[in-house]
Short mmCIF file of C-alpha atoms and ligand atoms in Angstrom, two decimals:
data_model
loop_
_atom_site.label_atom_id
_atom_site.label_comp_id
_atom_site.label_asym_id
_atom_site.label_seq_id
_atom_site.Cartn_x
_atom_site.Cartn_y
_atom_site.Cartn_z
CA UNK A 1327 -16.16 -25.45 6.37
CA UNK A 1328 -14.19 -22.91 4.77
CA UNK A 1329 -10.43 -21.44 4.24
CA UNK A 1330 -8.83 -18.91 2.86
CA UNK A 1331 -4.82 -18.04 2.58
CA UNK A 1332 -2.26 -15.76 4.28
CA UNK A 1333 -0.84 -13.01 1.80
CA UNK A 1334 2.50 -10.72 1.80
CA UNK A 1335 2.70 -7.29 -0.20
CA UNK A 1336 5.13 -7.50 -2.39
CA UNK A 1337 4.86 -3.68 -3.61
CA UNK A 1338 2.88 -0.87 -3.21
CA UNK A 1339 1.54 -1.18 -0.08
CA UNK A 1340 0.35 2.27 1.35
CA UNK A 1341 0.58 3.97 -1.98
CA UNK A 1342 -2.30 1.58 -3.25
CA UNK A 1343 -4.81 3.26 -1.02
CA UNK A 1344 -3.58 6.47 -2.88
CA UNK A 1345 -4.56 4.18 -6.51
CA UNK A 1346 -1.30 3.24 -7.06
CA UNK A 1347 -0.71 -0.48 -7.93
CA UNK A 1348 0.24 -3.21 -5.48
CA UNK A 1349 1.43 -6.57 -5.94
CA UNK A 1350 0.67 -9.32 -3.43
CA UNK A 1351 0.64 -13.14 -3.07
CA UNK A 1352 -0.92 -15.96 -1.41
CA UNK A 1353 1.21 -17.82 0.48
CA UNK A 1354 0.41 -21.08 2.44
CA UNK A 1355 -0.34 -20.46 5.94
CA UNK A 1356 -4.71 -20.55 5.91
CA UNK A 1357 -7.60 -19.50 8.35
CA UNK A 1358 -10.31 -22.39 8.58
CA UNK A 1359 -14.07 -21.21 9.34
CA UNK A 1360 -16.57 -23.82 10.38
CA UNK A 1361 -19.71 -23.32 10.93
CA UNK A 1362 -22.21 -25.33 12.75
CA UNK A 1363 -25.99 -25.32 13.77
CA UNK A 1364 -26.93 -23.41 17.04
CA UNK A 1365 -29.72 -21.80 18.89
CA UNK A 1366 -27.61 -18.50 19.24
CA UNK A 1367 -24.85 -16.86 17.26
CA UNK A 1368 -21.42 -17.36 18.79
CA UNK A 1369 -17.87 -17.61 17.98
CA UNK A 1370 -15.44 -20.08 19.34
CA UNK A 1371 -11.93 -18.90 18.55
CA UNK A 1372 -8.24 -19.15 20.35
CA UNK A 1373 -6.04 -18.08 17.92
CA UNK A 1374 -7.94 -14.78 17.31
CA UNK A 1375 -9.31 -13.32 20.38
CA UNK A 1376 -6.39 -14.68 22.26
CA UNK A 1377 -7.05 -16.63 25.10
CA UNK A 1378 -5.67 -19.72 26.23
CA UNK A 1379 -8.59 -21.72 26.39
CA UNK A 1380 -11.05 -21.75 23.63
CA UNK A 1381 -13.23 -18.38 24.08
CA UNK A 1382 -17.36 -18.80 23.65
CA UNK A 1383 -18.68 -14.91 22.85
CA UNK A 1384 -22.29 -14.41 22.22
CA UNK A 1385 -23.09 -11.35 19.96
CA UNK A 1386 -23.28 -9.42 22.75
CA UNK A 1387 -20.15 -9.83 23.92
CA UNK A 1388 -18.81 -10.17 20.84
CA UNK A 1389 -19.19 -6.09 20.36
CA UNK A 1390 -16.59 -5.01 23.04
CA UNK A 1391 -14.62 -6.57 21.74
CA UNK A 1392 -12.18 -4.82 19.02
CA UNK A 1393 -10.60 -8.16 17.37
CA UNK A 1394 -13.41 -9.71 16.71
CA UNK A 1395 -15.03 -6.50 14.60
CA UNK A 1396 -13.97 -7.83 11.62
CA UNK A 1397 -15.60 -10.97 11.64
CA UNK A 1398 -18.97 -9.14 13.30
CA UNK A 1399 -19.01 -7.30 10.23
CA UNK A 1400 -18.44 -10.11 8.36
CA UNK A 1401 -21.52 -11.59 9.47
CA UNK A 1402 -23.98 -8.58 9.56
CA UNK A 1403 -22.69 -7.98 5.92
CA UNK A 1404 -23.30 -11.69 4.60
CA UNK A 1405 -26.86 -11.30 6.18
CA UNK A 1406 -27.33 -8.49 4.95
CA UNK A 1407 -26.22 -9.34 1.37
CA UNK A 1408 -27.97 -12.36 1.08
CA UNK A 1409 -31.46 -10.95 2.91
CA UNK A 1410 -31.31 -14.32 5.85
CA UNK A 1411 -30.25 -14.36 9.13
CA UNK A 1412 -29.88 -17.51 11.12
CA UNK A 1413 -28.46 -18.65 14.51
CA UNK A 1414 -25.25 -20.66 14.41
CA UNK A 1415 -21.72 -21.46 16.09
CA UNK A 1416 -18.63 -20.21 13.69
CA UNK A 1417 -15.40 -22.06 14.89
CA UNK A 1418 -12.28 -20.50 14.04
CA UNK A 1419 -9.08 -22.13 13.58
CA UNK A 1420 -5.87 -20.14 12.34
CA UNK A 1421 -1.99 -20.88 12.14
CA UNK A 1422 -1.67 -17.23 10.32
CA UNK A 1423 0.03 -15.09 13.27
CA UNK A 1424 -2.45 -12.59 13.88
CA UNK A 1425 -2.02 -8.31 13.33
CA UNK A 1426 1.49 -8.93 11.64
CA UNK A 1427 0.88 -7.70 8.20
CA UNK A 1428 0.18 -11.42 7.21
CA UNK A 1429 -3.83 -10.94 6.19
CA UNK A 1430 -4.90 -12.60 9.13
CA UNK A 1431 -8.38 -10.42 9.00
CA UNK A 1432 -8.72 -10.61 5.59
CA UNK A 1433 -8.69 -13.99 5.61
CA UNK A 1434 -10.55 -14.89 8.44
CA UNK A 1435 -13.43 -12.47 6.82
CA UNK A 1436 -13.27 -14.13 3.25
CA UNK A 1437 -13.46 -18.01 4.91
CA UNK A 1438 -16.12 -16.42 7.41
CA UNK A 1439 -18.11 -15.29 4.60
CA UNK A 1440 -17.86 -18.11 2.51
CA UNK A 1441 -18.65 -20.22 5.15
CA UNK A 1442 -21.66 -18.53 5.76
CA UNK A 1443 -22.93 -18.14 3.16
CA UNK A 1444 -23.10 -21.50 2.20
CA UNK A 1445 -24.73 -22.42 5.74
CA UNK A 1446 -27.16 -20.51 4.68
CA UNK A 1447 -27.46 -21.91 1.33
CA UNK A 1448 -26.45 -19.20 -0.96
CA UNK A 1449 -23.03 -19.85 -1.66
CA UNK A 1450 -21.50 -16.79 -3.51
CA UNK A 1451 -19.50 -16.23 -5.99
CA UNK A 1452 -15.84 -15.95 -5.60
CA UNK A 1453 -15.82 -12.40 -7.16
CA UNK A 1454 -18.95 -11.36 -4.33
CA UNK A 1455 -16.96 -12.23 -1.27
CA UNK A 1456 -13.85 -10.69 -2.36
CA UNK A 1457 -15.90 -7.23 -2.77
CA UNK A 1458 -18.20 -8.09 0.57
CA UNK A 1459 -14.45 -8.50 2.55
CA UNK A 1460 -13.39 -5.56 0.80
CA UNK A 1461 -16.46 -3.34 1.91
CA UNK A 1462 -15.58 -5.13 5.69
CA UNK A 1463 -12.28 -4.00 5.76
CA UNK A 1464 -13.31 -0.20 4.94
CA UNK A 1465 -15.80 -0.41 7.14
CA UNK A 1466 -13.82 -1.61 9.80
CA UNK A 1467 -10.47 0.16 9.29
CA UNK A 1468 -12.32 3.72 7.64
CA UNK A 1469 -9.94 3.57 4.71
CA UNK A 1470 -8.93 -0.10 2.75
CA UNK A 1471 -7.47 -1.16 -0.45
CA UNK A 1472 -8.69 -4.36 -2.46
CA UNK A 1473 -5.02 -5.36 -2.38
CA UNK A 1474 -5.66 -7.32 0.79
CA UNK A 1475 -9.21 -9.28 0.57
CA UNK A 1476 -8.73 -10.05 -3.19
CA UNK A 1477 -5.31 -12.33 -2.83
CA UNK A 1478 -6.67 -14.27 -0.12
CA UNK A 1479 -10.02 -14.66 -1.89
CA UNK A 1480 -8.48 -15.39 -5.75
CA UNK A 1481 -4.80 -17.03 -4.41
CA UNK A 1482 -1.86 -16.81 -6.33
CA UNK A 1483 -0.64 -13.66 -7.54
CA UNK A 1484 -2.42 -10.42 -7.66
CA UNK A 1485 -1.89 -6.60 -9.30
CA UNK A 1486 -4.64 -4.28 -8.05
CA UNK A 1487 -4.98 -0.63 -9.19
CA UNK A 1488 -8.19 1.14 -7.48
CA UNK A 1489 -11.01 -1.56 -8.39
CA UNK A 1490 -9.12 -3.28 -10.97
CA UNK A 1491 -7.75 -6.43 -9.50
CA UNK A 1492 -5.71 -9.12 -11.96
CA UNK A 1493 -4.34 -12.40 -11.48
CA UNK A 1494 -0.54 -12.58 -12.02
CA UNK A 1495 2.08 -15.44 -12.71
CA UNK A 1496 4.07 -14.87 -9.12
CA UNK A 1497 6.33 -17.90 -8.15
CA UNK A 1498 9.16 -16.29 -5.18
CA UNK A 1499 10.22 -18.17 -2.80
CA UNK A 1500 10.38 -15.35 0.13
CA UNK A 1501 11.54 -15.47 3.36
CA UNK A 1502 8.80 -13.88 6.17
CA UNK A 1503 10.61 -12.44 9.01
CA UNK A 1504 8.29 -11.50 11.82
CA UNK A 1505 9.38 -8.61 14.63
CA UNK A 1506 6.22 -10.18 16.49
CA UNK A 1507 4.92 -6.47 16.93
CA UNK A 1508 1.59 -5.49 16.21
CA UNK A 1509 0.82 -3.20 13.83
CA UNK A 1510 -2.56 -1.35 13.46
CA UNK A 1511 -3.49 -1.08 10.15
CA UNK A 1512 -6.33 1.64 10.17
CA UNK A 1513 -3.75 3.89 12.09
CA UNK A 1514 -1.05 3.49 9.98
CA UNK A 1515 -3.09 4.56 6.97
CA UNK A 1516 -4.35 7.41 8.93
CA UNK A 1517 -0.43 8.46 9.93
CA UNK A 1518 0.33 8.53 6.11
CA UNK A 1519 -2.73 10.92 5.38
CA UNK A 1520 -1.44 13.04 7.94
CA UNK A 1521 1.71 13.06 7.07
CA UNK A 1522 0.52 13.55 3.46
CA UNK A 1523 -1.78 16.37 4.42
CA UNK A 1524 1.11 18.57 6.34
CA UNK A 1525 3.64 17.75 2.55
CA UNK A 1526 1.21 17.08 0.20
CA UNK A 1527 3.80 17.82 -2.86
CA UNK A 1528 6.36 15.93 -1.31
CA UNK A 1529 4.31 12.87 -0.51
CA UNK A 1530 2.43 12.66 -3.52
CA UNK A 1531 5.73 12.22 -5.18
CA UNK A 1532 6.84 9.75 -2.97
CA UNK A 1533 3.11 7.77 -3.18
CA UNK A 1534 4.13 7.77 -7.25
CA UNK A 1535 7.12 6.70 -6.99
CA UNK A 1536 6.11 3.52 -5.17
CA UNK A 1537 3.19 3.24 -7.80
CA UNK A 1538 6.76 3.18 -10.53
CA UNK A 1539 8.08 0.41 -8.21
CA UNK A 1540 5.11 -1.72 -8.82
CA UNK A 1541 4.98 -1.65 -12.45
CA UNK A 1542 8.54 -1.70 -12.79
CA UNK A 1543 8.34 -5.19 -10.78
CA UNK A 1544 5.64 -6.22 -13.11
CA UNK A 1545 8.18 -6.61 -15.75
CA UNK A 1546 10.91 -7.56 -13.43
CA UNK A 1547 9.15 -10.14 -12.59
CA UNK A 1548 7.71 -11.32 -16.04
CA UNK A 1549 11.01 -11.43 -17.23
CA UNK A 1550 12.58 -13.17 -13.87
CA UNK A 1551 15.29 -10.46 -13.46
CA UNK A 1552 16.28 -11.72 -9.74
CA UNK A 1553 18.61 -8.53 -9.42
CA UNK A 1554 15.82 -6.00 -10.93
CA UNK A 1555 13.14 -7.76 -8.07
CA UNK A 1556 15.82 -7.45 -5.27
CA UNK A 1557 16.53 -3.93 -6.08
CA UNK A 1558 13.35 -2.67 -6.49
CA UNK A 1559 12.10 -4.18 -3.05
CA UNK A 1560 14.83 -2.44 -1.48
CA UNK A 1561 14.01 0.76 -2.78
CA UNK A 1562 10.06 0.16 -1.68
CA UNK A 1563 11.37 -0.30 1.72
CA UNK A 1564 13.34 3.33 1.82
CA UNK A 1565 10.10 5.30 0.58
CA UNK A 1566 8.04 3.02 3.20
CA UNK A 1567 10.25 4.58 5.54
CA UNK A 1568 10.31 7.78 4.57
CA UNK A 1569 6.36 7.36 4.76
CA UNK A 1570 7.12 6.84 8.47
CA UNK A 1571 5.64 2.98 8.99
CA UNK A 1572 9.04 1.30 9.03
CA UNK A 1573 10.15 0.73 13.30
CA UNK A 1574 13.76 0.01 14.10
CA UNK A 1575 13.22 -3.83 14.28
CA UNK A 1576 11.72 -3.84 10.89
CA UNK A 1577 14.79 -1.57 9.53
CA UNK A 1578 17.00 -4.75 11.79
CA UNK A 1579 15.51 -7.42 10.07
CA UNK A 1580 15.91 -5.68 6.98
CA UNK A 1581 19.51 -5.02 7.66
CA UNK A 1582 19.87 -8.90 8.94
CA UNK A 1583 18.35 -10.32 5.72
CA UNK A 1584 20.59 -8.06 3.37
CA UNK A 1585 23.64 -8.85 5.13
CA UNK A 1586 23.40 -12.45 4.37
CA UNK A 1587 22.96 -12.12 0.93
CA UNK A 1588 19.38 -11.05 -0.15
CA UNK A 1589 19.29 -9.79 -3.59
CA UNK A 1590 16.64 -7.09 -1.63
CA UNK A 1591 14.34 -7.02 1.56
CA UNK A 1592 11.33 -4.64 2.52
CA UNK A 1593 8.53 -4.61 4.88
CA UNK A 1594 5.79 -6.01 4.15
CA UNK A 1595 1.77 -4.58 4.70
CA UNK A 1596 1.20 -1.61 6.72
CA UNK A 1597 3.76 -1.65 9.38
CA UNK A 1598 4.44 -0.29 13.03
CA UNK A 1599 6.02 -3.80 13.51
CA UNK A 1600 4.71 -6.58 11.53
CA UNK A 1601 7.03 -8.75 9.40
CA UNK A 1602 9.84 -8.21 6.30
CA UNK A 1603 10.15 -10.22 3.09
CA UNK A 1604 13.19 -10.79 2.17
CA UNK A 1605 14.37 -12.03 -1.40
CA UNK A 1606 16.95 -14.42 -0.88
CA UNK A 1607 17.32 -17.40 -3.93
CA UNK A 1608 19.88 -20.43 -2.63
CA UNK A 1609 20.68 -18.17 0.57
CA UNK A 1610 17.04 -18.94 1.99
CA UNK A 1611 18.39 -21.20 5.14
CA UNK A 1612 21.06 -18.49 6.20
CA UNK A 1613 18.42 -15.81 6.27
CA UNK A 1614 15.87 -17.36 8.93
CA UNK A 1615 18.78 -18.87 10.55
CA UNK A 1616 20.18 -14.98 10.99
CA UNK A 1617 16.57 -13.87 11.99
CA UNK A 1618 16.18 -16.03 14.43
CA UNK A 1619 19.09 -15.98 16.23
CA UNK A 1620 18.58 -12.38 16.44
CA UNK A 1621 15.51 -13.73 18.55
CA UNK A 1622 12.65 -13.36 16.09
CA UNK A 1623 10.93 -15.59 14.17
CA UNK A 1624 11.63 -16.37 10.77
CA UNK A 1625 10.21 -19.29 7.99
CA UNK A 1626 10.32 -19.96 4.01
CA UNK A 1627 7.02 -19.16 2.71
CA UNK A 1628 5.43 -21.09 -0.48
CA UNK A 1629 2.89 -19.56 -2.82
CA UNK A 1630 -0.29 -20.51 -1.84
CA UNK A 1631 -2.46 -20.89 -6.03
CA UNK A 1632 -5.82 -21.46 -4.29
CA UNK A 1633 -7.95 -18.63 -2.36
CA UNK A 1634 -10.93 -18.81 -0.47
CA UNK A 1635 -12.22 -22.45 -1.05
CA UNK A 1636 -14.66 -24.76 0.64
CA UNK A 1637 -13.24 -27.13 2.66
O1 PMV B 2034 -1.63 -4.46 7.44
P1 PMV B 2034 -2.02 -5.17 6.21
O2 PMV B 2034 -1.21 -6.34 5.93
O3 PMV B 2034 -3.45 -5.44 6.16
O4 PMV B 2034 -1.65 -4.24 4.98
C1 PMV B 2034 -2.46 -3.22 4.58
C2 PMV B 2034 -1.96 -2.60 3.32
C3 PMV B 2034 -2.21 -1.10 3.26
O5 PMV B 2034 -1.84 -0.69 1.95
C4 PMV B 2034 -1.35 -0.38 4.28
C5 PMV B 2034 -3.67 -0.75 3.53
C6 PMV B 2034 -4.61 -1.21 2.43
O6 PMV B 2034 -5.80 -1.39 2.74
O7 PMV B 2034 -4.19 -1.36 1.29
#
């Protein structure tokens, strides 16, 4: 068996598909893959395909249906990569809420992979299955960072510019508030290059100015300036929104998180509902308690150090 974390952006989402950098960080909610012998390849899963009782999809089947694409790909590319193909049953077990910004598919492809490829007795390298998930999620989505597949496969903290990905010292206690709205990812990104295509001068500004953000909370962080952090998460958020991926409820919990006493709060990932992180140090409690009495769901999150690990 396999498992692999949850991550949240901390900056730079969006404007990292543009090569700007992005910080991001493991946090401790994790996607378990088991695999098991079989005489035909199927996938027993309830928290991602989302039915009540335990779902049992040959291939087949598997192919109509669109949340299960990523870890289809996940398995033709593992065959594929390591030149075997085998029959087996893949069990998947998540408490990551699913299409929320969270990394649910990234990390359901990196523990798939791993998982795999060690049933098939060619266990790879930590640096392979971060770049196989990566080359998932563009294949899946049409257009993909690194930001996502590479903190759930190396944990901890994470700056990624283009193909450059480097572990960073991130310890923030955040505060995850979820609108419980689901966001699609490869749609967002396309809205952006729309919107980027129809004001390319003014956009391009806007994409730099969130690359700024990042490596202006490189040092923030480094040098824990709590204010600097707070500020600099609430000015991510505006240009997110002026990017057009920020919905009223996200722009609410925002709003709800900064009124009791976050030193800053942004969305988090690519948007059109998802969740906010919200920087909060001391005032943690009052924050989910606001969040969810404002009937959403809310919970402290914890740095998660390990990735993608065998189990
Ligand atoms: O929706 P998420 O959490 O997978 O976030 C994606 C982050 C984007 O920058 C919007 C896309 C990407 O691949 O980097």
């Amino acid at each position: 068996m396999a498992s692999a974390p949850a991550k949240t952006i901390l900056f730079g989402e969006h404007a990292v598909v543009y090569g700007e950098p992005s910080i991001a960080c493991a946090i401790d909610l994790r996607t378990k893959a088991k695999i098991s012998k079989s005489d035909k390849i199927e996938i027993k899963s309830r928290d991602v395909i989302k039915t009540d009782v335990d779902a049992i999809l040959d291939r087949e089947n598997m192919r109509n249906k669109s949340e299960l694409r990523y870890i289809l790909t996940a398995i033709d590319k593992t065959f594929e990569k390591i030149g075997k193909e085998k029959n087996f049953s893949l069990e998947i077990d998540s408490n990551i809420p699913v299409g929320v910004g969270l990394g649910s598919s990234a990390s359901v492809v990196a523990s798939t992979i791993c998982a795999l490829s060690n049933f098939l007795k060619e266990p790879l390298e930590i640096k392979e299955i971060s770049e196989l998930a990566y080359e998932v999620e563009l294949e899946v989505q049409g257009a993909a960072s690194r930001i996502d597949t590479s903190v759930v496969t190396y944990g901890g903290g994470i700056l990624v510019k283009g193909s450059d990905v480097r572990l960073i010292d991130v310890n923030l206690p955040l505060v995850i508030g979820n609108t419980g709205i689901k966001g699609d990812t490869g749609k967002l990104v396309s809205m952006v290059r729309e919107r980027r295509e129809r004001n390319p001068e003014i956009i391009d500004r806007i994409i730099a100015s969130i690359g700024n953000i990042t490596l202006k909370a490189l040092d923030a962080l480094k040098n824990k300036d709590h204010n600097k952090i707070g500020e600099l998460m609430d000015i991510n958020h505006g240009l997110l929104d002026s990017l057009g991926v920020v919905t009223r409820e996200l722009s609410e919990l925002v709003h709800l998180a900064r009124r009791e006493g976050s030193l800053g709060a942004k969305m988090t990932g690519a948007g059109g509902g998802g969740c906010i992180i919200a920087y909060a140090p001391g005032k943690e409690n009052n924050v989910v308690k606001a969040i969810r009495e404002a009937g959403y769901s809310s919970f402290i999150s914890s740095i998660s150090k390990e990735g993608v690990r065998l189990e």
